[in-house]
Coordinates of C-alpha atoms in Angstrom, one line a residue:
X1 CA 26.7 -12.4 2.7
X2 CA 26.2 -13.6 -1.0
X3 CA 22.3 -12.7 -0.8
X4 CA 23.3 -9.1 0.2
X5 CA 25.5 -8.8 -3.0
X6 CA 23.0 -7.8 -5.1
X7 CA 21.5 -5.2 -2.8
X8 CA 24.8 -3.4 -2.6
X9 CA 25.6 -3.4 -6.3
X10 CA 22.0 -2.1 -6.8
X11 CA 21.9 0.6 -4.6
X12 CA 26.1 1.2 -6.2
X13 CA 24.6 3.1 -8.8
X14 CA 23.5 6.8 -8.0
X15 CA 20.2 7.1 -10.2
X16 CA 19.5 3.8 -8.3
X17 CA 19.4 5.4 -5.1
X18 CA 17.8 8.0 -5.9
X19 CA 15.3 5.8 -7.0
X20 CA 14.8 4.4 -3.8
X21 CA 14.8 7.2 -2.0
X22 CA 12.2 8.5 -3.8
X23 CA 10.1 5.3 -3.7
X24 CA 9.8 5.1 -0.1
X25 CA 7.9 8.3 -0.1
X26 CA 5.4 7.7 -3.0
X27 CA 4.6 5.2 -5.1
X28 CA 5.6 6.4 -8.8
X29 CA 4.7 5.9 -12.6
X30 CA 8.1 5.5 -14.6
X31 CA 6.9 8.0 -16.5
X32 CA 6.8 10.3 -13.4
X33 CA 9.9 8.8 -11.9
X34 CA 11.6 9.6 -15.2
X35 CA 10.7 13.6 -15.3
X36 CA 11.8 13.5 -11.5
X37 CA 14.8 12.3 -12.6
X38 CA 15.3 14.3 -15.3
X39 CA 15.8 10.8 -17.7
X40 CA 14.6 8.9 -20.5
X41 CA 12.1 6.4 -19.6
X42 CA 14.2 3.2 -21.2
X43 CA 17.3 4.5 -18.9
X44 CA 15.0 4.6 -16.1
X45 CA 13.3 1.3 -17.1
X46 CA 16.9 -0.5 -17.2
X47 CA 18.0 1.2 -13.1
X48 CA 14.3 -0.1 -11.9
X49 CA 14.7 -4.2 -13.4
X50 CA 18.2 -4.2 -11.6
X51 CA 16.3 -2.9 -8.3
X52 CA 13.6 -5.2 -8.8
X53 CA 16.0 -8.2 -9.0
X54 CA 18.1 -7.2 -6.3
X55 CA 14.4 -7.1 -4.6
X56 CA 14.1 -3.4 -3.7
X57 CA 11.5 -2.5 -5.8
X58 CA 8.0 -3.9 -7.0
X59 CA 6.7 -3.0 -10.3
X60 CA 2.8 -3.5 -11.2
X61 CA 1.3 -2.7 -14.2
X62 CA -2.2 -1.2 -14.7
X63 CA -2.9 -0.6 -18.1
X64 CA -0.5 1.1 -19.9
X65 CA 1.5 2.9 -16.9
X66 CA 4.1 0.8 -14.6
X67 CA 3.7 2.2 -11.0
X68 CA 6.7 1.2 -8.6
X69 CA 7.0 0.6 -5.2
X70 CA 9.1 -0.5 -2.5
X71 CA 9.6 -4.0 -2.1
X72 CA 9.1 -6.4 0.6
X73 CA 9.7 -4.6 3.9
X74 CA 12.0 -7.7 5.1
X75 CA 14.5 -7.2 2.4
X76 CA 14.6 -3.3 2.0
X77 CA 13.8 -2.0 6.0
X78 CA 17.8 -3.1 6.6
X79 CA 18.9 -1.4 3.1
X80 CA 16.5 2.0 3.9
X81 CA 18.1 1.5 7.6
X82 CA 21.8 1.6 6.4
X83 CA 20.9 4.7 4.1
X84 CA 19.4 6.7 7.1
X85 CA 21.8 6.2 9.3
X86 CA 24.5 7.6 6.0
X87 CA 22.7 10.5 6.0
X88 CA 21.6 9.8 2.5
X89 CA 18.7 12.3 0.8
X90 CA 17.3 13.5 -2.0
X91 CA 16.3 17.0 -1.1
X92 CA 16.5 18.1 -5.0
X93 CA 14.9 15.4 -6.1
X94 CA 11.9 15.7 -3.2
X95 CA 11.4 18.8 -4.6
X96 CA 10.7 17.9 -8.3
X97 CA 8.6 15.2 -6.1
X98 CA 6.3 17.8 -4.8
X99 CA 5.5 18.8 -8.4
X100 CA 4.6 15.5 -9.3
X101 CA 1.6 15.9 -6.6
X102 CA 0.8 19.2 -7.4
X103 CA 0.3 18.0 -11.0
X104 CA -1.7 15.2 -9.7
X105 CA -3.8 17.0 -7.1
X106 CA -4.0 19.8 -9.9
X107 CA -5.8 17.3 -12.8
X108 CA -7.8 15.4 -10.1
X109 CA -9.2 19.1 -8.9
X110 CA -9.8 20.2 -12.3
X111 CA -11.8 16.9 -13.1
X112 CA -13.9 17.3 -9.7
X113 CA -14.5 21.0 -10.6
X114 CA -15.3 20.4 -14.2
X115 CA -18.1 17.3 -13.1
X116 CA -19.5 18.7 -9.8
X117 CA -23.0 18.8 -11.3
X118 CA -23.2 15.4 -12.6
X119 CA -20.9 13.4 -10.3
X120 CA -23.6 10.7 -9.4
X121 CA -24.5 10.1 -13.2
X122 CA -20.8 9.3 -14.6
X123 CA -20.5 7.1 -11.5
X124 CA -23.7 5.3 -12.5
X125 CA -21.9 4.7 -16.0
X126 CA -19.9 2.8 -14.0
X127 CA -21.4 0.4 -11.7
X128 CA -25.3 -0.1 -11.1
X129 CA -25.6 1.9 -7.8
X130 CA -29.0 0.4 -6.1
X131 CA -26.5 -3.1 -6.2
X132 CA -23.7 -1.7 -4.5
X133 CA -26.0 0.5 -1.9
X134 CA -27.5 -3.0 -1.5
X135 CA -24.4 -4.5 -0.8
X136 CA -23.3 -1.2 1.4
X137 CA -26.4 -1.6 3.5
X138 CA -25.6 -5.7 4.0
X139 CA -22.6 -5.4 4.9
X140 CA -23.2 -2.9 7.7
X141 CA -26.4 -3.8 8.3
X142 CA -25.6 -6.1 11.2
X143 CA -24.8 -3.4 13.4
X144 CA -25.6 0.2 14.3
X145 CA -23.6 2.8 12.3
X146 CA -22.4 4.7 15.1
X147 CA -20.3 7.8 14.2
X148 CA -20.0 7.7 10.7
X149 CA -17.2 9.4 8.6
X150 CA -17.6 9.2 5.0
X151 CA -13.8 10.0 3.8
X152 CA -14.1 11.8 -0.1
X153 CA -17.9 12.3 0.6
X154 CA -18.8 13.7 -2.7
X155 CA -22.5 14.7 -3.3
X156 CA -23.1 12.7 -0.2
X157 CA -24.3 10.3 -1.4
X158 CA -23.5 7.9 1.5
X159 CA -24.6 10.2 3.7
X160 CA -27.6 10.2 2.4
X161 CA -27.8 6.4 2.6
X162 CA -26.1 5.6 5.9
X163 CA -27.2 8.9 7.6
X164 CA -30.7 8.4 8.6
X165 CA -29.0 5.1 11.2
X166 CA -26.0 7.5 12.2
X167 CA -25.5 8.8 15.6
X168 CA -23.8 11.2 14.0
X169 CA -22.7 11.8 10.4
X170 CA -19.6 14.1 8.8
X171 CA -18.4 14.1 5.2
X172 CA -15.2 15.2 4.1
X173 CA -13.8 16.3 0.8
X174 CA -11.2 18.6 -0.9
X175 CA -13.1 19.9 -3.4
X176 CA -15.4 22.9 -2.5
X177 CA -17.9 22.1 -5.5
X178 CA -18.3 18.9 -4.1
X179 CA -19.2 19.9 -0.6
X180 CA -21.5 22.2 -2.0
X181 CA -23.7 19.6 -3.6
X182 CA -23.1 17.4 -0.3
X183 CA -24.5 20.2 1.8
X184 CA -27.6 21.2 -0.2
X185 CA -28.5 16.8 -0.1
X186 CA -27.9 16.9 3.3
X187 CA -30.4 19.5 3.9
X188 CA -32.9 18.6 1.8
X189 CA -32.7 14.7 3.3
X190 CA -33.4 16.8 6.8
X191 CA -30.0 15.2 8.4
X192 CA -29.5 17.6 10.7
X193 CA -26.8 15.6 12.6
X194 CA -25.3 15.1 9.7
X195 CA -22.4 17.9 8.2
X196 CA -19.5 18.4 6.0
X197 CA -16.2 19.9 5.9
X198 CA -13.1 20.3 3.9
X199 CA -10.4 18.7 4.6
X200 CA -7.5 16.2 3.4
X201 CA -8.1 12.6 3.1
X202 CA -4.4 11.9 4.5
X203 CA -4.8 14.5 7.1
X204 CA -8.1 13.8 8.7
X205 CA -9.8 16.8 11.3
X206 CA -10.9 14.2 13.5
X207 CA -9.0 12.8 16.9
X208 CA -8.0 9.3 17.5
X209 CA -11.3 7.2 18.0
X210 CA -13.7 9.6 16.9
X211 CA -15.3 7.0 14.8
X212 CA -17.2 4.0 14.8
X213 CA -18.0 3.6 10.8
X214 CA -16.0 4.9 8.4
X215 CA -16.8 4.2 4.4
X216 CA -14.5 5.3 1.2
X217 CA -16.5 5.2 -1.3
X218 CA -15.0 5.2 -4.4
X219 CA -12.1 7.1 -3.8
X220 CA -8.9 4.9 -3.7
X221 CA -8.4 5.2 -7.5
X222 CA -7.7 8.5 -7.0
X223 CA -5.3 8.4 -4.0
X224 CA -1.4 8.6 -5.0
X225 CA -1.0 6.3 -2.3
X226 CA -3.9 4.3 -1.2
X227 CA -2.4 3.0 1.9
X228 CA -1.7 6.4 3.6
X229 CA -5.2 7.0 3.3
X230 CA -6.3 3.8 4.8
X231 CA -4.1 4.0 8.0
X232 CA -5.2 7.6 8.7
X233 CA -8.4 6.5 8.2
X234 CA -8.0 3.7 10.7
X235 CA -6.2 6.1 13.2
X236 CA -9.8 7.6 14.0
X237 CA -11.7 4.6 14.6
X238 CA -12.6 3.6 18.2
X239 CA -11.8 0.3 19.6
X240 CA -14.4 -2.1 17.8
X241 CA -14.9 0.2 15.1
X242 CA -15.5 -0.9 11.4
X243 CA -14.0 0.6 8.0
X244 CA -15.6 -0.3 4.4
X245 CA -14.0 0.7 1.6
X246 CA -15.8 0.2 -2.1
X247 CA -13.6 0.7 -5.2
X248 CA -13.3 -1.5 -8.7
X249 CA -12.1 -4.3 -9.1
X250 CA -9.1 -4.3 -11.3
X251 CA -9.9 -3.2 -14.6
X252 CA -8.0 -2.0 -18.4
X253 CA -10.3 0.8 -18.6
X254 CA -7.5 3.1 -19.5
X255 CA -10.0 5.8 -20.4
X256 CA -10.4 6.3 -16.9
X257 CA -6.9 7.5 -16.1
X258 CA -7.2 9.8 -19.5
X259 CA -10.7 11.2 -19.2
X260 CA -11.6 11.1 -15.5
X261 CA -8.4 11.3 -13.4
X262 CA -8.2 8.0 -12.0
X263 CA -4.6 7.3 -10.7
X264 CA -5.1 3.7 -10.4
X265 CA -7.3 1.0 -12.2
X266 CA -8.6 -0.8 -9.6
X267 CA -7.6 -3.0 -6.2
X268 CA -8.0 -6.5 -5.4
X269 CA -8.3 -8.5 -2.5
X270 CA -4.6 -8.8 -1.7
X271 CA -3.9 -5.1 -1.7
X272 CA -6.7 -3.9 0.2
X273 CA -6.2 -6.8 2.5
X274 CA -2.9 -6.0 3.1
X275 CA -3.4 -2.1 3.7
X276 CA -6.3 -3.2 6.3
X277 CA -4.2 -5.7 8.3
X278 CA -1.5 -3.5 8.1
X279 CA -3.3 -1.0 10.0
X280 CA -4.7 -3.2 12.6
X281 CA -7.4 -4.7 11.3
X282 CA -9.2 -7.5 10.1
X283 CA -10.6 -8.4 6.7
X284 CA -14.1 -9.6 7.9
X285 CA -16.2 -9.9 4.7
X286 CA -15.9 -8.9 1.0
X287 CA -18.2 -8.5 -2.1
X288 CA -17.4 -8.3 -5.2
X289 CA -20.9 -6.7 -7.3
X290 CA -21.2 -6.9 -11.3
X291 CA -23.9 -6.2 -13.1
X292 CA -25.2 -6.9 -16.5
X293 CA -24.5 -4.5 -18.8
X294 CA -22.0 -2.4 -17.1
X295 CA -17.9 -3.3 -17.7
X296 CA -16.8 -2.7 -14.4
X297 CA -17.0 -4.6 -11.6
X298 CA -16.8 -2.8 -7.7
X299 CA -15.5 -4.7 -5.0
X300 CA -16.4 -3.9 -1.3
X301 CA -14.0 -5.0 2.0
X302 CA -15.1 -4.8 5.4
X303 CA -12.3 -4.2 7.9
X304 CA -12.8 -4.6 12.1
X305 CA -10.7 -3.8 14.4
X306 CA -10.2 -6.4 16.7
X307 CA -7.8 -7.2 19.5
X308 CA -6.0 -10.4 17.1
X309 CA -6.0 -7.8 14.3
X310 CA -4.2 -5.6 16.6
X311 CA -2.1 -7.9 17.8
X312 CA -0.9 -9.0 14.3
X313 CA 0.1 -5.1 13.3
X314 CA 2.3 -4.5 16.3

């Protein structure tokens, strides 16, 4: 009884529940949770370290914004449990919610729209591409590429690498500029089994095992919630299919969130790991590429579905 005291008396509090109820659709910036809520970001600070201790909540800083989430699901699937069967909502608050994406989706758009033309040359500010391609190609190398599905495709530029050892090759991405770019690379590289389309990254056109490869290529920084996009992502690959995912490492570039849009400053092995077993599969190999002369370092995880990955999510 006594370690359930605290979890009452946190979630005693109104603001506290709505916090939590918010949480367990999104993960959120205080900053955002604090214009949700209509609130002052110390009064929100002081509701979120009474959730945290009570173990409700998780907060992780990356650089100078403090995202939350929900806390271990052990500890707050019995609280979130007791709320649902209440009734409990947040309908107002789910609202101001959706404005929070908009605003996101709005300033990531904008950034894509604005840097179309030179997409491939602020990513090689970045990281030293013929290193990570090199690291792409060796970590898929060992088997054929199947159906490929290259989620936030870009220019293309993966199908353009990966492509030409594809059964069959489609890139999907939201922003029409983009796709443009991706088409007229995909034509001129003569992949004519290879397309595009637009689409959602958390919604994906495809059916359940249509895949055999699928790549996100640096695209998880920008994702509100990373995880979503992994388990759709793993929903379309077939039985021994493969996912790679290629992202930074984590990083205090904070210029990055200001100037080009970036939701979050990197991963490391834990998270991704985590999002991959947690949607049934296996963390098979990992490389982690840096290069003299440029700050960031980009991290690559192979994920497999197997039957003991499978296993281990039910």
């Amino acid at each position: 009884m006594s370690s359930s005291l605290p979890i009452f008396r946190a979630l005693a509090d109104p603001t506290r529940l709505r916090i939590v109820l918010l949480v367990r659709h999104i993960e959120l910036a205080v900053g955002e949770l604090a214009a949700v809520l209509c609130q002052s970001q110390p009064r929100v600070s002081r509701h979120l370290k009474i959730l945290a201790d009570a173990g409700l909540l998780n907060r992780a800083k990356e650089g100078a914004w403090v995202f939350v989430r929900l806390g271990d699901a052990a500890r707050v699937g019995p609280a979130l449990a007791m709320l649902d069967a209440l009734g409990e909502s947040a309908a107002a608050d789910l609202a101001r919610l959706a404005d929070v994406r908009n605003e996101r989706a709005a300033a990531a758009a904008a950034y894509f729209a604005a840097h179309a033309a030179d997409w491939d040359g602020i990513r090689s500010l970045h990281a030293a591409d013929c290193d990570v391609e090199g690291a792409i190609v060796d970590l898929l190398g060992d088997r054929p590429v199947g159906r490929l599905l290259d989620i936030g495709t870009g220019t293309g530029r993966m199908i353009e690498l990966l492509g030409p050892g594809a059964a069959s090759a489609i890139g999907i991405d939201r922003s029409p500029e983009m796709l443009r770019l991706a088409r007229g690379k995909i034509e001129a590289a003569g992949l004519g089994h290879a397309e595009v389309r637009h689409a959602d990254m958390y919604a994906l056109p495809r059916a359940d095992g249509s895949a055999d490869t699928v790549v996100i290529h640096q695209v998880l920084h920008y994702a509100d919630t990373p995880e979503r996009v992994i388990g759709e992502a793993a929903r379309v690959l077939d039985d021994a299919g493969r996912m790679l995912v290629i992202d930074f490492a984590p990083h205090d570039r904070e210029e990055l969130r200001a100037r080009h849009a970036h939701a979050r400053l990197g991963f490391d092995d834990a998270q991704i790991g985590g999002w991959l077993r947690g949607a049934g599969l296996a963390v098979t190999r990992t490389a982690h590429v840096t290069t003299p002369g440029f700050p960031l370092t980009v991290s690559l995880w192979l994920g497999e579905r197997t039957p003991q990955a499978e296993r281990r999510a039910a």
